[in-house]
PDB file of C-alpha atoms and ligand atoms in Angstrom:
ATOM      1  CA  MET A  18      -3.626 -13.750  26.374  1.00  0.00           C
ATOM      2  CA  ALA A  19      -6.667 -12.147  24.743  1.00  0.00           C
ATOM      3  CA  VAL A  20      -7.448  -8.444  24.315  1.00  0.00           C
ATOM      4  CA  PRO A  21     -10.180  -6.318  22.719  1.00  0.00           C
ATOM      5  CA  VAL A  22      -9.295  -5.427  19.131  1.00  0.00           C
ATOM      6  CA  ALA A  23     -11.247  -2.733  17.283  1.00  0.00           C
ATOM      7  CA  GLU A  24     -10.296  -3.397  13.633  1.00  0.00           C
ATOM      8  CA  ILE A  25      -8.037  -5.437  11.373  1.00  0.00           C
ATOM      9  CA  PHE A  26      -7.693  -4.360   7.744  1.00  0.00           C
ATOM     10  CA  SER A  27      -5.239  -3.863   4.869  1.00  0.00           C
ATOM     11  CA  SER A  28      -4.817  -0.356   3.452  1.00  0.00           C
ATOM     12  CA  VAL A  29      -2.214   2.327   2.786  1.00  0.00           C
ATOM     13  CA  GLN A  30      -0.634   4.372   5.540  1.00  0.00           C
ATOM     14  CA  GLY A  31      -2.090   7.880   5.410  1.00  0.00           C
ATOM     15  CA  GLU A  32       0.275   9.750   7.750  1.00  0.00           C
ATOM     16  CA  GLY A  33       3.952  10.521   8.183  1.00  0.00           C
ATOM     17  CA  PRO A  34       7.020   9.379   6.235  1.00  0.00           C
ATOM     18  CA  LEU A  35       5.480   5.971   5.454  1.00  0.00           C
ATOM     19  CA  LEU A  36       2.677   7.706   3.552  1.00  0.00           C
ATOM     20  CA  GLY A  37       1.367   5.416   0.834  1.00  0.00           C
ATOM     21  CA  CYS A  38       3.023   2.255   2.114  1.00  0.00           C
ATOM     22  CA  ARG A  39       0.743  -0.746   2.193  1.00  0.00           C
ATOM     23  CA  GLN A  40       0.145  -2.023   5.705  1.00  0.00           C
ATOM     24  CA  VAL A  41      -2.012  -4.423   7.636  1.00  0.00           C
ATOM     25  CA  PHE A  42      -3.504  -2.423  10.489  1.00  0.00           C
ATOM     26  CA  ILE A  43      -4.236  -4.043  13.831  1.00  0.00           C
ATOM     27  CA  ARG A  44      -6.109  -1.454  15.871  1.00  0.00           C
ATOM     28  CA  LEU A  45      -6.078  -2.354  19.546  1.00  0.00           C
ATOM     29  CA  ALA A  46      -8.766  -0.908  21.792  1.00  0.00           C
ATOM     30  CA  GLY A  47      -8.285   1.525  24.652  1.00  0.00           C
ATOM     31  CA  CYS A  48      -6.120   4.578  25.254  1.00  0.00           C
ATOM     32  CA  ASN A  49      -4.485   6.207  28.285  1.00  0.00           C
ATOM     33  CA  LEU A  50      -5.061   9.743  26.911  1.00  0.00           C
ATOM     34  CA  GLN A  51      -8.051  11.838  25.889  1.00  0.00           C
ATOM     35  CA  CYS A  52      -7.009  14.175  23.081  1.00  0.00           C
ATOM     36  CA  ALA A  53      -9.516  16.877  22.158  1.00  0.00           C
ATOM     37  CA  PHE A  54      -9.112  16.103  18.448  1.00  0.00           C
ATOM     38  CA  CYS A  55      -9.383  12.318  18.799  1.00  0.00           C
ATOM     39  CA  ASP A  56     -11.536  10.846  16.054  1.00  0.00           C
ATOM     40  CA  THR A  57     -11.270   7.220  17.125  1.00  0.00           C
ATOM     41  CA  THR A  58     -14.443   6.046  18.774  1.00  0.00           C
ATOM     42  CA  ILE A  59     -12.967   2.873  20.161  1.00  0.00           C
ATOM     43  CA  THR A  60     -13.678   2.202  23.785  1.00  0.00           C
ATOM     44  CA  ALA A  61     -11.748   0.054  26.216  1.00  0.00           C
ATOM     45  CA  GLY A  62     -13.820  -2.974  25.311  1.00  0.00           C
ATOM     46  CA  PRO A  63     -15.750  -3.044  22.015  1.00  0.00           C
ATOM     47  CA  GLU A  64     -17.933  -6.126  21.823  1.00  0.00           C
ATOM     48  CA  PHE A  65     -16.809  -6.998  18.306  1.00  0.00           C
ATOM     49  CA  CYS A  66     -13.705  -6.611  16.162  1.00  0.00           C
ATOM     50  CA  GLN A  67     -14.376  -5.419  12.582  1.00  0.00           C
ATOM     51  CA  ILE A  68     -12.337  -7.344  10.035  1.00  0.00           C
ATOM     52  CA  GLU A  69     -12.414  -6.262   6.416  1.00  0.00           C
ATOM     53  CA  GLN A  70     -12.469  -9.432   4.328  1.00  0.00           C
ATOM     54  CA  HIS A  71     -11.238  -7.920   1.053  1.00  0.00           C
ATOM     55  CA  PRO A  72      -9.118  -4.719   1.099  1.00  0.00           C
ATOM     56  CA  GLY A  73     -11.115  -1.654   0.093  1.00  0.00           C
ATOM     57  CA  GLN A  74     -14.418  -3.538  -0.220  1.00  0.00           C
ATOM     58  CA  ARG A  75     -15.833  -2.626   3.215  1.00  0.00           C
ATOM     59  CA  ASP A  76     -17.115  -6.174   3.596  1.00  0.00           C
ATOM     60  CA  PHE A  77     -16.600  -6.333   7.340  1.00  0.00           C
ATOM     61  CA  LYS A  78     -16.960  -9.475   9.337  1.00  0.00           C
ATOM     62  CA  GLN A  79     -17.648  -9.055  13.039  1.00  0.00           C
ATOM     63  CA  VAL A  80     -15.723 -11.297  15.401  1.00  0.00           C
ATOM     64  CA  GLU A  81     -16.467 -11.349  19.091  1.00  0.00           C
ATOM     65  CA  ASN A  82     -13.851  -9.882  21.443  1.00  0.00           C
ATOM     66  CA  PRO A  83     -11.486 -10.516  23.107  1.00  0.00           C
ATOM     67  CA  LEU A  84      -9.125 -12.040  20.524  1.00  0.00           C
ATOM     68  CA  THR A  85      -6.053 -14.170  21.157  1.00  0.00           C
ATOM     69  CA  ALA A  86      -2.641 -13.381  19.691  1.00  0.00           C
ATOM     70  CA  ALA A  87      -2.787 -16.535  17.573  1.00  0.00           C
ATOM     71  CA  GLY A  88      -6.225 -15.562  16.284  1.00  0.00           C
ATOM     72  CA  VAL A  89      -5.130 -12.023  15.380  1.00  0.00           C
ATOM     73  CA  ALA A  90      -1.974 -13.330  13.679  1.00  0.00           C
ATOM     74  CA  ALA A  91      -4.074 -15.703  11.583  1.00  0.00           C
ATOM     75  CA  MET A  92      -6.463 -12.917  10.538  1.00  0.00           C
ATOM     76  CA  ALA A  93      -3.586 -10.564   9.665  1.00  0.00           C
ATOM     77  CA  GLY A  94      -1.789 -13.356   7.812  1.00  0.00           C
ATOM     78  CA  ALA A  95      -4.800 -13.825   5.545  1.00  0.00           C
ATOM     79  CA  PHE A  96      -3.898 -10.501   3.857  1.00  0.00           C
ATOM     80  CA  ASN A  97      -0.987 -11.702   1.650  1.00  0.00           C
ATOM     81  CA  LEU A  98       1.751 -10.290   3.877  1.00  0.00           C
ATOM     82  CA  PRO A  99       4.576 -10.175   1.264  1.00  0.00           C
ATOM     83  CA  LEU A 100       2.550  -7.447  -0.466  1.00  0.00           C
ATOM     84  CA  HIS A 101       2.783  -5.284   2.630  1.00  0.00           C
ATOM     85  CA  HIS A 102       5.475  -2.887   3.786  1.00  0.00           C
ATOM     86  CA  SER A 103       4.722  -3.683   7.423  1.00  0.00           C
ATOM     87  CA  ILE A 104       2.125  -4.455  10.025  1.00  0.00           C
ATOM     88  CA  SER A 105       0.903  -1.399  11.927  1.00  0.00           C
ATOM     89  CA  LEU A 106       0.157  -1.964  15.584  1.00  0.00           C
ATOM     90  CA  THR A 107      -2.060   0.990  16.313  1.00  0.00           C
ATOM     91  CA  GLY A 108      -4.895   2.098  18.554  1.00  0.00           C
ATOM     92  CA  GLY A 109      -5.956   3.679  20.757  1.00  0.00           C
ATOM     93  CA  GLU A 110      -2.648   3.115  22.464  1.00  0.00           C
ATOM     94  CA  PRO A 111      -1.212  -0.313  21.632  1.00  0.00           C
ATOM     95  CA  LEU A 112       1.308  -0.153  24.492  1.00  0.00           C
ATOM     96  CA  LEU A 113      -1.536  -0.706  26.944  1.00  0.00           C
ATOM     97  CA  HIS A 114      -1.270  -4.352  25.838  1.00  0.00           C
ATOM     98  CA  ILE A 115       2.399  -5.307  26.215  1.00  0.00           C
ATOM     99  CA  ALA A 116       1.878  -8.968  27.142  1.00  0.00           C
ATOM    100  CA  PHE A 117      -0.315  -9.376  24.072  1.00  0.00           C
ATOM    101  CA  ILE A 118       2.280  -7.683  21.813  1.00  0.00           C
ATOM    102  CA  GLN A 119       5.007  -9.928  23.231  1.00  0.00           C
ATOM    103  CA  GLU A 120       2.951 -12.935  22.221  1.00  0.00           C
ATOM    104  CA  LEU A 121       1.741 -11.543  18.888  1.00  0.00           C
ATOM    105  CA  ALA A 122       4.882  -9.995  17.401  1.00  0.00           C
ATOM    106  CA  PRO A 123       6.833 -13.240  16.831  1.00  0.00           C
ATOM    107  CA  LEU A 124       3.794 -14.598  14.955  1.00  0.00           C
ATOM    108  CA  LEU A 125       3.696 -11.690  12.491  1.00  0.00           C
ATOM    109  CA  GLN A 126       6.253 -12.759   9.901  1.00  0.00           C
ATOM    110  CA  GLY A 127       6.384 -12.173   6.155  1.00  0.00           C
ATOM    111  CA  THR A 128       5.997  -8.448   5.489  1.00  0.00           C
ATOM    112  CA  ARG A 129       8.789  -6.497   3.782  1.00  0.00           C
ATOM    113  CA  HIS A 130       9.835  -4.365   6.740  1.00  0.00           C
ATOM    114  CA  GLY A 131       8.395  -5.952   9.843  1.00  0.00           C
ATOM    115  CA  ILE A 132       6.337  -4.353  12.584  1.00  0.00           C
ATOM    116  CA  TYR A 133       5.503  -0.667  12.875  1.00  0.00           C
ATOM    117  CA  LEU A 134       4.332   0.668  16.232  1.00  0.00           C
ATOM    118  CA  GLU A 135       2.080   3.739  16.158  1.00  0.00           C
ATOM    119  CA  THR A 136       2.008   5.229  19.642  1.00  0.00           C
ATOM    120  CA  ASN A 137       1.243   8.357  21.636  1.00  0.00           C
ATOM    121  CA  GLY A 138       4.762   8.267  23.059  1.00  0.00           C
ATOM    122  CA  THR A 139       3.935   8.453  26.762  1.00  0.00           C
ATOM    123  CA  LEU A 140       4.456   4.890  28.077  1.00  0.00           C
ATOM    124  CA  ALA A 141       8.226   4.448  28.200  1.00  0.00           C
ATOM    125  CA  ALA A 142       8.278   1.428  30.519  1.00  0.00           C
ATOM    126  CA  ALA A 143       5.859  -0.421  28.249  1.00  0.00           C
ATOM    127  CA  LEU A 144       7.961   0.429  25.207  1.00  0.00           C
ATOM    128  CA  SER A 145      11.044  -0.998  26.935  1.00  0.00           C
ATOM    129  CA  ALA A 146       9.233  -4.294  27.303  1.00  0.00           C
ATOM    130  CA  VAL A 147       8.571  -4.678  23.559  1.00  0.00           C
ATOM    131  CA  ILE A 148      11.153  -2.555  21.736  1.00  0.00           C
ATOM    132  CA  ASP A 149      13.219  -5.580  20.694  1.00  0.00           C
ATOM    133  CA  LEU A 150      10.164  -6.967  18.877  1.00  0.00           C
ATOM    134  CA  ILE A 151       9.453  -3.764  16.929  1.00  0.00           C
ATOM    135  CA  ASP A 152      11.159  -2.572  13.727  1.00  0.00           C
ATOM    136  CA  LEU A 153       9.775   0.949  13.236  1.00  0.00           C
ATOM    137  CA  VAL A 154       8.250   3.465  15.628  1.00  0.00           C
ATOM    138  CA  GLY A 155       5.941   6.352  14.773  1.00  0.00           C
ATOM    139  CA  MET A 156       5.755   8.406  17.949  1.00  0.00           C
ATOM    140  CA  ASP A 157       3.324  11.225  18.666  1.00  0.00           C
ATOM    141  CA  LEU A 158       4.484  14.156  20.719  1.00  0.00           C
ATOM    142  CA  LYS A 159       1.376  15.792  22.148  1.00  0.00           C
ATOM    143  CA  LEU A 160       1.138  19.579  22.173  1.00  0.00           C
ATOM    144  CA  PRO A 161      -1.227  21.050  24.819  1.00  0.00           C
ATOM    145  CA  SER A 162      -2.622  23.630  22.366  1.00  0.00           C
ATOM    146  CA  VAL A 163      -4.156  20.843  20.297  1.00  0.00           C
ATOM    147  CA  SER A 164      -4.501  17.896  22.661  1.00  0.00           C
ATOM    148  CA  GLY A 165      -6.291  19.946  25.334  1.00  0.00           C
ATOM    149  CA  MET A 166      -4.196  18.123  27.948  1.00  0.00           C
ATOM    150  CA  PRO A 167      -1.206  19.164  30.062  1.00  0.00           C
ATOM    151  CA  PRO A 168       2.209  18.643  28.421  1.00  0.00           C
ATOM    152  CA  PHE A 169       4.004  15.288  28.575  1.00  0.00           C
ATOM    153  CA  TRP A 170       7.507  16.629  27.881  1.00  0.00           C
ATOM    154  CA  GLU A 171       9.349  14.356  30.344  1.00  0.00           C
ATOM    155  CA  GLU A 172       7.392  11.267  29.322  1.00  0.00           C
ATOM    156  CA  HIS A 173       8.100  11.992  25.652  1.00  0.00           C
ATOM    157  CA  GLN A 174      11.809  12.544  26.308  1.00  0.00           C
ATOM    158  CA  GLU A 175      12.161   9.257  28.142  1.00  0.00           C
ATOM    159  CA  PHE A 176      10.116   7.448  25.487  1.00  0.00           C
ATOM    160  CA  LEU A 177      12.136   8.796  22.567  1.00  0.00           C
ATOM    161  CA  LYS A 178      15.429   7.695  24.123  1.00  0.00           C
ATOM    162  CA  ILE A 179      14.169   4.106  24.059  1.00  0.00           C
ATOM    163  CA  ALA A 180      12.456   4.390  20.680  1.00  0.00           C
ATOM    164  CA  SER A 181      15.679   5.703  19.093  1.00  0.00           C
ATOM    165  CA  ARG A 182      17.127   2.202  19.351  1.00  0.00           C
ATOM    166  CA  LYS A 183      14.964   1.528  16.289  1.00  0.00           C
ATOM    167  CA  ASP A 184      13.968   3.442  13.156  1.00  0.00           C
ATOM    168  CA  VAL A 185      11.801   6.226  14.628  1.00  0.00           C
ATOM    169  CA  PHE A 186      10.099   9.423  13.549  1.00  0.00           C
ATOM    170  CA  VAL A 187       8.130  11.910  15.642  1.00  0.00           C
ATOM    171  CA  LYS A 188       4.809  13.471  14.702  1.00  0.00           C
ATOM    172  CA  VAL A 189       3.251  16.600  16.201  1.00  0.00           C
ATOM    173  CA  VAL A 190      -0.316  17.540  15.382  1.00  0.00           C
ATOM    174  CA  VAL A 191      -0.595  21.329  15.217  1.00  0.00           C
ATOM    175  CA  GLY A 192      -3.535  23.730  15.121  1.00  0.00           C
ATOM    176  CA  ALA A 193      -4.415  27.413  15.057  1.00  0.00           C
ATOM    177  CA  ASP A 194      -3.355  27.868  18.692  1.00  0.00           C
ATOM    178  CA  THR A 195       0.006  26.079  18.530  1.00  0.00           C
ATOM    179  CA  SER A 196       2.693  28.416  19.867  1.00  0.00           C
ATOM    180  CA  ASP A 197       6.304  28.969  18.848  1.00  0.00           C
ATOM    181  CA  ALA A 198       7.386  27.751  22.295  1.00  0.00           C
ATOM    182  CA  GLU A 199       5.571  24.446  21.865  1.00  0.00           C
ATOM    183  CA  ILE A 200       7.173  23.603  18.536  1.00  0.00           C
ATOM    184  CA  GLU A 201      10.604  24.690  19.833  1.00  0.00           C
ATOM    185  CA  THR A 202      10.210  22.514  22.924  1.00  0.00           C
ATOM    186  CA  ALA A 203       9.193  19.558  20.782  1.00  0.00           C
ATOM    187  CA  ALA A 204      12.184  20.068  18.479  1.00  0.00           C
ATOM    188  CA  SER A 205      14.540  20.412  21.465  1.00  0.00           C
ATOM    189  CA  ILE A 206      13.294  17.149  22.967  1.00  0.00           C
ATOM    190  CA  ILE A 207      14.144  15.417  19.688  1.00  0.00           C
ATOM    191  CA  ASP A 208      17.467  17.248  19.385  1.00  0.00           C
ATOM    192  CA  GLU A 209      18.562  15.969  22.808  1.00  0.00           C
ATOM    193  CA  VAL A 210      18.222  12.416  21.505  1.00  0.00           C
ATOM    194  CA  ASP A 211      19.262  12.838  17.846  1.00  0.00           C
ATOM    195  CA  SER A 212      18.829  15.922  15.675  1.00  0.00           C
ATOM    196  CA  GLY A 213      18.585  13.642  12.627  1.00  0.00           C
ATOM    197  CA  ILE A 214      15.268  12.119  13.709  1.00  0.00           C
ATOM    198  CA  THR A 215      12.520  13.212  11.307  1.00  0.00           C
ATOM    199  CA  LEU A 216       9.820  15.489  12.717  1.00  0.00           C
ATOM    200  CA  VAL A 217       6.482  15.460  10.917  1.00  0.00           C
ATOM    201  CA  ILE A 218       4.221  18.463  11.456  1.00  0.00           C
ATOM    202  CA  GLN A 219       0.681  17.261  10.827  1.00  0.00           C
ATOM    203  CA  PRO A 220      -2.023  19.926  10.454  1.00  0.00           C
ATOM    204  CA  VAL A 221      -4.919  18.879  12.654  1.00  0.00           C
ATOM    205  CA  SER A 222      -7.932  17.550  10.806  1.00  0.00           C
ATOM    206  CA  PRO A 223     -10.452  19.889  12.512  1.00  0.00           C
ATOM    207  CA  PHE A 224     -12.554  17.909  14.976  1.00  0.00           C
ATOM    208  CA  GLY A 225     -14.047  18.487  18.414  1.00  0.00           C
ATOM    209  CA  GLY A 226     -13.752  22.289  18.179  1.00  0.00           C
ATOM    210  CA  VAL A 227      -9.996  22.244  17.419  1.00  0.00           C
ATOM    211  CA  ARG A 228      -9.168  24.750  14.650  1.00  0.00           C
ATOM    212  CA  GLY A 229      -6.583  24.167  11.929  1.00  0.00           C
ATOM    213  CA  ALA A 230      -3.478  26.328  11.418  1.00  0.00           C
ATOM    214  CA  ALA A 231      -3.378  28.697   8.435  1.00  0.00           C
ATOM    215  CA  PRO A 232      -1.060  27.732   5.530  1.00  0.00           C
ATOM    216  CA  GLY A 233       1.445  30.476   6.347  1.00  0.00           C
ATOM    217  CA  ARG A 234       1.534  29.481   9.996  1.00  0.00           C
ATOM    218  CA  LEU A 235       2.402  25.887   9.070  1.00  0.00           C
ATOM    219  CA  LEU A 236       5.432  27.159   7.171  1.00  0.00           C
ATOM    220  CA  GLU A 237       6.454  29.316  10.145  1.00  0.00           C
ATOM    221  CA  LEU A 238       6.273  26.333  12.473  1.00  0.00           C
ATOM    222  CA  GLN A 239       8.339  24.258  10.049  1.00  0.00           C
ATOM    223  CA  ALA A 240      10.962  27.030   9.822  1.00  0.00           C
ATOM    224  CA  LEU A 241      11.185  27.240  13.618  1.00  0.00           C
ATOM    225  CA  ALA A 242      11.756  23.501  13.944  1.00  0.00           C
ATOM    226  CA  LEU A 243      14.312  23.523  11.100  1.00  0.00           C
ATOM    227  CA  ARG A 244      16.496  25.847  13.159  1.00  0.00           C
ATOM    228  CA  ILE A 245      16.988  22.905  15.522  1.00  0.00           C
ATOM    229  CA  LEU A 246      16.441  19.729  13.462  1.00  0.00           C
ATOM    230  CA  ALA A 247      17.715  18.468  10.104  1.00  0.00           C
ATOM    231  CA  ASP A 248      14.504  16.993   8.695  1.00  0.00           C
ATOM    232  CA  VAL A 249      11.095  18.597   9.327  1.00  0.00           C
ATOM    233  CA  ARG A 250       8.191  17.831   7.005  1.00  0.00           C
ATOM    234  CA  VAL A 251       4.606  19.097   6.809  1.00  0.00           C
ATOM    235  CA  ILE A 252       2.346  16.150   5.964  1.00  0.00           C
ATOM    236  CA  PRO A 253      -1.443  16.112   6.422  1.00  0.00           C
ATOM    237  CA  GLN A 254      -3.593  13.046   6.992  1.00  0.00           C
ATOM    238  CA  THR A 255      -4.250  11.676   3.512  1.00  0.00           C
ATOM    239  CA  HIS A 256      -6.114   8.411   3.944  1.00  0.00           C
ATOM    240  CA  LYS A 257      -9.412  10.282   4.346  1.00  0.00           C
ATOM    241  CA  LEU A 258      -8.763  12.164   1.066  1.00  0.00           C
ATOM    242  CA  MET A 259      -8.200   8.839  -0.672  1.00  0.00           C
ATOM    243  CA  GLY A 260     -11.262   7.219   0.839  1.00  0.00           C
ATOM    244  CA  GLN A 261      -9.045   4.682   2.596  1.00  0.00           C
ATOM    245  CA  LEU A 262      -9.745   3.328   6.055  1.00  0.00           C
TER     246      LEU A 262
HETATM  247  S1  LIG B 305      -3.566   9.239  21.882  1.00  0.00           S
HETATM  248 FE1  LIG B 305      -4.568   8.831  19.913  1.00  0.00          FE
HETATM  249  S2  LIG B 305      -6.202   7.356  20.383  1.00  0.00           S
HETATM  250 FE2  LIG B 305      -5.521   8.240  22.343  1.00  0.00          FE
HETATM  251  S3  LIG B 305      -6.961   9.935  22.697  1.00  0.00           S
HETATM  252 FE3  LIG B 305      -5.148  10.780  21.663  1.00  0.00          FE
HETATM  253  S4  LIG B 305      -5.652  10.730  19.445  1.00  0.00           S
HETATM  254 FE4  LIG B 305      -7.130   9.379  20.514  1.00  0.00          FE
END
């Protein structure tokens, strides 16, 4: 099984509750959504995978796609895995490649906390097929005001039920146009599964015409969600501030 991979590198996680944790990132190509704020330029089939040879040095080697699971595991394993909190399977949307993940995951041994899946939270059937191979799930819940797409409430609900079998948190990206009703719906979806699941409110990094929420508005949105959930945090993207990939 071989798939197009956009990047493999070692860095620190710049979003959510795992902020600052060292991870090896395996960025799989392709996505089933088209968010207005998306800053990933990966297409369904990039010709080459960029592999940083030494963390932070930007000394990329280009390897022709597609890559096999054994090949990706070998490249990830070259990064001194015991130093790393986990391996991040990210994208794009990694759950577009379930057969590849089923082959790859057992080969990714040696980090401190296993495999972290970073997903847009819409492909429940695909998650079911790999959930037993995953240790941690970071799930996006897409709000129409920021994504520019229709809501995926039912898909997210179904997805979160499966994801809650593992250690999971939910992230919502919010902007200037995010409404009270959206954040309350998101919190209620989480509450129906487990009100103890952490919700991360991430201010959008303005891109593609999407405007950021004012500081006071972020606190209002957090307060609204805290009426329903036990743990709601406001955490921006930080890897760009740190100059990390
Ligand atoms: S789900 Fe992620 S990768 Fe896909 S379009 Fe949205 S922001 Fe981009």
